Short mmCIF file of N, CA and C in Angstrom, two decimals:
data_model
loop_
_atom_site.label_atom_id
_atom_site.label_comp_id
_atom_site.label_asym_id
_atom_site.label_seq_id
_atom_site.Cartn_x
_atom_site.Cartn_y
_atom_site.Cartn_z
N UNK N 1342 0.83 -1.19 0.00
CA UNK N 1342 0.00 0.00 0.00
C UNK N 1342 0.87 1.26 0.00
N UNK N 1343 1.84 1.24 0.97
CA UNK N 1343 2.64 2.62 0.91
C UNK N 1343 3.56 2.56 0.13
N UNK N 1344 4.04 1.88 -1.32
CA UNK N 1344 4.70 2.01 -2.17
C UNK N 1344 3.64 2.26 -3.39
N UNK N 1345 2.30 1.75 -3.44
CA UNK N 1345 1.40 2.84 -4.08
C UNK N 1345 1.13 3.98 -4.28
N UNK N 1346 1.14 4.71 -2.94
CA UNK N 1346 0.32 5.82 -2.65
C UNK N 1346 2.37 6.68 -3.04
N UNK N 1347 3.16 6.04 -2.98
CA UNK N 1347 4.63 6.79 -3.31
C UNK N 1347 4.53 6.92 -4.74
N UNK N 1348 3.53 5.39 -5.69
CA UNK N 1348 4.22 6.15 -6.53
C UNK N 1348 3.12 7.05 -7.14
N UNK N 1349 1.84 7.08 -6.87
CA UNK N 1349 1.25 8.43 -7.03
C UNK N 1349 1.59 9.40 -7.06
N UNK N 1350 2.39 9.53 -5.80
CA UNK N 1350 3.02 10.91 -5.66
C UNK N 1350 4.27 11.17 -6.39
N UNK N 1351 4.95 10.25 -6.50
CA UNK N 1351 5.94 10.53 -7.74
C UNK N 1351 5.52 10.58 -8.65
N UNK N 1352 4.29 9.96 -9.58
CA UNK N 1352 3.75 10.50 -11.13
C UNK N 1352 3.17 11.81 -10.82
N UNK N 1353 2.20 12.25 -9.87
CA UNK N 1353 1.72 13.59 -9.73
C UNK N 1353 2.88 14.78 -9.59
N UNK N 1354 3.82 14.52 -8.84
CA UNK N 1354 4.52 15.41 -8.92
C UNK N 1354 5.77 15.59 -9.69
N UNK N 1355 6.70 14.39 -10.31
CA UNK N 1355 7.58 14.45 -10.92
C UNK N 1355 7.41 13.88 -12.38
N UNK N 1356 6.58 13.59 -13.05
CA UNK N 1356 5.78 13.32 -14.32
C UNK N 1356 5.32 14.51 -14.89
N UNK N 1357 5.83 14.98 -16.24
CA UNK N 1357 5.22 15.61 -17.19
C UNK N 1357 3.52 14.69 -17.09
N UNK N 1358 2.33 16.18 -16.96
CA UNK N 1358 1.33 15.45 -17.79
C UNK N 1358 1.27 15.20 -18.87
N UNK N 1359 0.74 14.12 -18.86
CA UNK N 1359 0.78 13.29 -20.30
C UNK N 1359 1.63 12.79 -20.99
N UNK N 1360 2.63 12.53 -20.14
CA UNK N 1360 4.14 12.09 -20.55
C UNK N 1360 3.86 10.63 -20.86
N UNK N 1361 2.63 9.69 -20.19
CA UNK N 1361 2.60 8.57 -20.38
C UNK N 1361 3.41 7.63 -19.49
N UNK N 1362 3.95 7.77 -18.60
CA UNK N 1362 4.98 7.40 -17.61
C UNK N 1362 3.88 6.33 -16.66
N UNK N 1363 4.68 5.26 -16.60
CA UNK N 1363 4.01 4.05 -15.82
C UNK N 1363 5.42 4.13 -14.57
N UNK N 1364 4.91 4.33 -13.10
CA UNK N 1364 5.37 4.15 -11.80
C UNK N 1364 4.56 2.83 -11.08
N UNK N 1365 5.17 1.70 -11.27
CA UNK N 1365 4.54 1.03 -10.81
C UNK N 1365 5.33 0.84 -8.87
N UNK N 1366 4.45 0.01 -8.04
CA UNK N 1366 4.68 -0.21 -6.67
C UNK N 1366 6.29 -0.90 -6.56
N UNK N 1367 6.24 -1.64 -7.17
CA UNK N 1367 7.36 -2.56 -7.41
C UNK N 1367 8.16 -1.49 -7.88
N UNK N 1368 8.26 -0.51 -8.68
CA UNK N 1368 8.82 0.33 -9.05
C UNK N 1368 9.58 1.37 -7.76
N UNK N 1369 8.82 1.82 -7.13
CA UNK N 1369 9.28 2.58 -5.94
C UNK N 1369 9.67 1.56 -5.04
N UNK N 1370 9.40 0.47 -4.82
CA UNK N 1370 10.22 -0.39 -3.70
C UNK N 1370 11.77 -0.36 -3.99
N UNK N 1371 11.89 -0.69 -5.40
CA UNK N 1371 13.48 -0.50 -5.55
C UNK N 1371 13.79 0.56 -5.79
N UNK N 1372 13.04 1.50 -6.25
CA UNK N 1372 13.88 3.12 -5.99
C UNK N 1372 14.06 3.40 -4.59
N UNK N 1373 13.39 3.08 -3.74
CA UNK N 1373 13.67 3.41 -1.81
C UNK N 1373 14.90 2.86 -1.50
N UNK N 1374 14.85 1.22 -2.23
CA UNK N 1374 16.30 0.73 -2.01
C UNK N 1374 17.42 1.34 -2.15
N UNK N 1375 17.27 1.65 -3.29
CA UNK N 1375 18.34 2.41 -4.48
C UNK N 1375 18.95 3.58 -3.43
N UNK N 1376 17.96 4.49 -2.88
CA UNK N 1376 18.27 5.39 -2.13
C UNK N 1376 18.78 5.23 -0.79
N UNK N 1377 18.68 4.14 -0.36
CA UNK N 1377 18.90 3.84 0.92
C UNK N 1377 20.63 3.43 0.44
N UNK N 1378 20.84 2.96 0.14
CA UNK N 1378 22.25 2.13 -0.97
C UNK N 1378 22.62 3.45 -1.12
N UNK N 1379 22.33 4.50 -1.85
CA UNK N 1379 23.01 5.59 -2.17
C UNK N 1379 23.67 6.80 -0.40
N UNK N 1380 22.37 6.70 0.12
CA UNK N 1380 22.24 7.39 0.94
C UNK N 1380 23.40 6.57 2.23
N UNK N 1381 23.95 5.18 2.59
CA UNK N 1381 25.11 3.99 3.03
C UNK N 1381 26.36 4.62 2.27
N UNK N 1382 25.96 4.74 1.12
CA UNK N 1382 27.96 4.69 0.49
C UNK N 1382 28.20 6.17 0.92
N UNK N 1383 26.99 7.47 0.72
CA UNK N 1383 27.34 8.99 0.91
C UNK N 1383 27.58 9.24 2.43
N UNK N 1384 27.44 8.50 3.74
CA UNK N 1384 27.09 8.99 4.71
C UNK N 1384 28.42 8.60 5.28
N UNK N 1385 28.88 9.68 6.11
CA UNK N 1385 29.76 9.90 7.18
C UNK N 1385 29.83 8.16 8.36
N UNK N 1386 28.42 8.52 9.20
CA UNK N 1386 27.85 6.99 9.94
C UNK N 1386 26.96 6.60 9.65
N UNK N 1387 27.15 5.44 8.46
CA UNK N 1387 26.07 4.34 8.40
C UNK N 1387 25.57 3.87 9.76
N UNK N 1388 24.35 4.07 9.37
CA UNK N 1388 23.54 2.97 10.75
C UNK N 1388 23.03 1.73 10.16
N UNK N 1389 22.90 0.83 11.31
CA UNK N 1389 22.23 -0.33 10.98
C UNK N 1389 20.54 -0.60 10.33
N UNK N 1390 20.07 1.20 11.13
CA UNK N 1390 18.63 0.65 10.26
C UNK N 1390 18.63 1.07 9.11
N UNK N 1391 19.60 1.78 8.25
CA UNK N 1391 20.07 1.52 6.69
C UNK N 1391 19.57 0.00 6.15
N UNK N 1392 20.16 -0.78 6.88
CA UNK N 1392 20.06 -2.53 5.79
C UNK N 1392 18.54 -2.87 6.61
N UNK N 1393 18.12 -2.08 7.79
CA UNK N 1393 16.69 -2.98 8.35
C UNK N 1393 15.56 -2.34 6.83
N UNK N 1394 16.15 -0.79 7.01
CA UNK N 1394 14.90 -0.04 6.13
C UNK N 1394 14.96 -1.07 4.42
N UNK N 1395 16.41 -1.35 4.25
CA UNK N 1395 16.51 -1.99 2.72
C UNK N 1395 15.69 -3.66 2.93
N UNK N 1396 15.92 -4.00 3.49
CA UNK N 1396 15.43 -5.11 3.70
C UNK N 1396 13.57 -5.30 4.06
N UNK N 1397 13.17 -4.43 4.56
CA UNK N 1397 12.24 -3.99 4.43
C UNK N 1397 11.52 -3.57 2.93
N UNK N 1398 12.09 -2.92 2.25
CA UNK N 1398 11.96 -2.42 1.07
C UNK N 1398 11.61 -3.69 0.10
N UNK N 1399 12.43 -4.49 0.35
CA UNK N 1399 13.22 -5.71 -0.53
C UNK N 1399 11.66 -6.79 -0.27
N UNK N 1400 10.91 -6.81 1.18
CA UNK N 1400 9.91 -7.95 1.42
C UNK N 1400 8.46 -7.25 0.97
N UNK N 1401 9.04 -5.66 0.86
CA UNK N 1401 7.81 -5.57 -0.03
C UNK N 1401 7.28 -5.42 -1.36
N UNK N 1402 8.71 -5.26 -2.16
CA UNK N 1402 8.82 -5.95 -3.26
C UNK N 1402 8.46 -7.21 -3.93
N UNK N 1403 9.20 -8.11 -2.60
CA UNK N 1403 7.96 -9.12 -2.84
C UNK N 1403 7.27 -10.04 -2.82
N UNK N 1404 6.39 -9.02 -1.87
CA UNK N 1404 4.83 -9.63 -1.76
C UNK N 1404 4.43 -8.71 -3.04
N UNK N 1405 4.60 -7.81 -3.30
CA UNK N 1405 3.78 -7.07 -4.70
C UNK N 1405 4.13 -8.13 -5.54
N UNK N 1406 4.88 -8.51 -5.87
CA UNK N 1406 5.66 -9.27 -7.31
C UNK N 1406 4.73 -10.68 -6.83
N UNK N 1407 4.28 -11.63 -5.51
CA UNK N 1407 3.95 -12.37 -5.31
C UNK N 1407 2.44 -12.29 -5.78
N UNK N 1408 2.18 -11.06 -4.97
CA UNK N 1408 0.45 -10.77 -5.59
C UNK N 1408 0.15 -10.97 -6.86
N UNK N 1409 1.26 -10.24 -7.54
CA UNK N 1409 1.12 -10.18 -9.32
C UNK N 1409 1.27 -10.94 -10.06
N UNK N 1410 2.10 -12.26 -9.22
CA UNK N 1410 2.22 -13.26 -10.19
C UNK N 1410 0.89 -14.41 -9.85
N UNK N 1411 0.15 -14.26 -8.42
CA UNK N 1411 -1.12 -15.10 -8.40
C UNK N 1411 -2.61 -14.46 -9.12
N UNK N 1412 -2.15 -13.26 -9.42
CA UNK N 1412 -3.04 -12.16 -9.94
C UNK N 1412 -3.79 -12.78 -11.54
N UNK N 1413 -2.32 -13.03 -11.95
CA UNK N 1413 -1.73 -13.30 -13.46
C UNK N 1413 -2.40 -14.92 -13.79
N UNK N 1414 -1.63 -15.44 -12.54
CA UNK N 1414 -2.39 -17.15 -12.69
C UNK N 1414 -3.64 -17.57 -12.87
N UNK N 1415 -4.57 -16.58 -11.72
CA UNK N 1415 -5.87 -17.18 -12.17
C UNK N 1415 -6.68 -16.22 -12.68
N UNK N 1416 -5.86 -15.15 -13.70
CA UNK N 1416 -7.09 -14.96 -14.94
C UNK N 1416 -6.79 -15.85 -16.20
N UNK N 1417 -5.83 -16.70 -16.13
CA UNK N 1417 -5.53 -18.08 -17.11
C UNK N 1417 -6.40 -19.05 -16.53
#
């Protein structure tokens, strides 16, 4: 749910309208990662809840990807 409502807010606010731009959930789970990874190599003191928040990121990746692939199954 809260990698939804992120990437709303990333197409509403960083999307040309009508650019056609697909932000999917799965999409912002690994951009949070990405940032968390970026935000570890730039920082003075890494903390440990750096890898809790990535890892976090990472199980909700996927359960989305899990949803989507039982989603997929039984409209076959």
């Amino acid at each position: 749910m809260y990698c939804r409502i992120l990437a709303e807010i990333l197409i509403d606010r960083c999307v040309e309208y009508g650019a056609g731009v697909s932000i999917t959930a799965e999409d912002v789970a690994v951009m949070m990662m990405l940032f968390k990874i970026a935000r570890y190599i730039t920082a003075d003191r890494p903390t440990v809840d750096t890898f809790v928040d990535i890892a976090g990121y990472a199980a909700c990746a996927g359960e989305i990807c899990e949803r989507h692939r039982r989603s997929v199954k039984n409209e076959k």
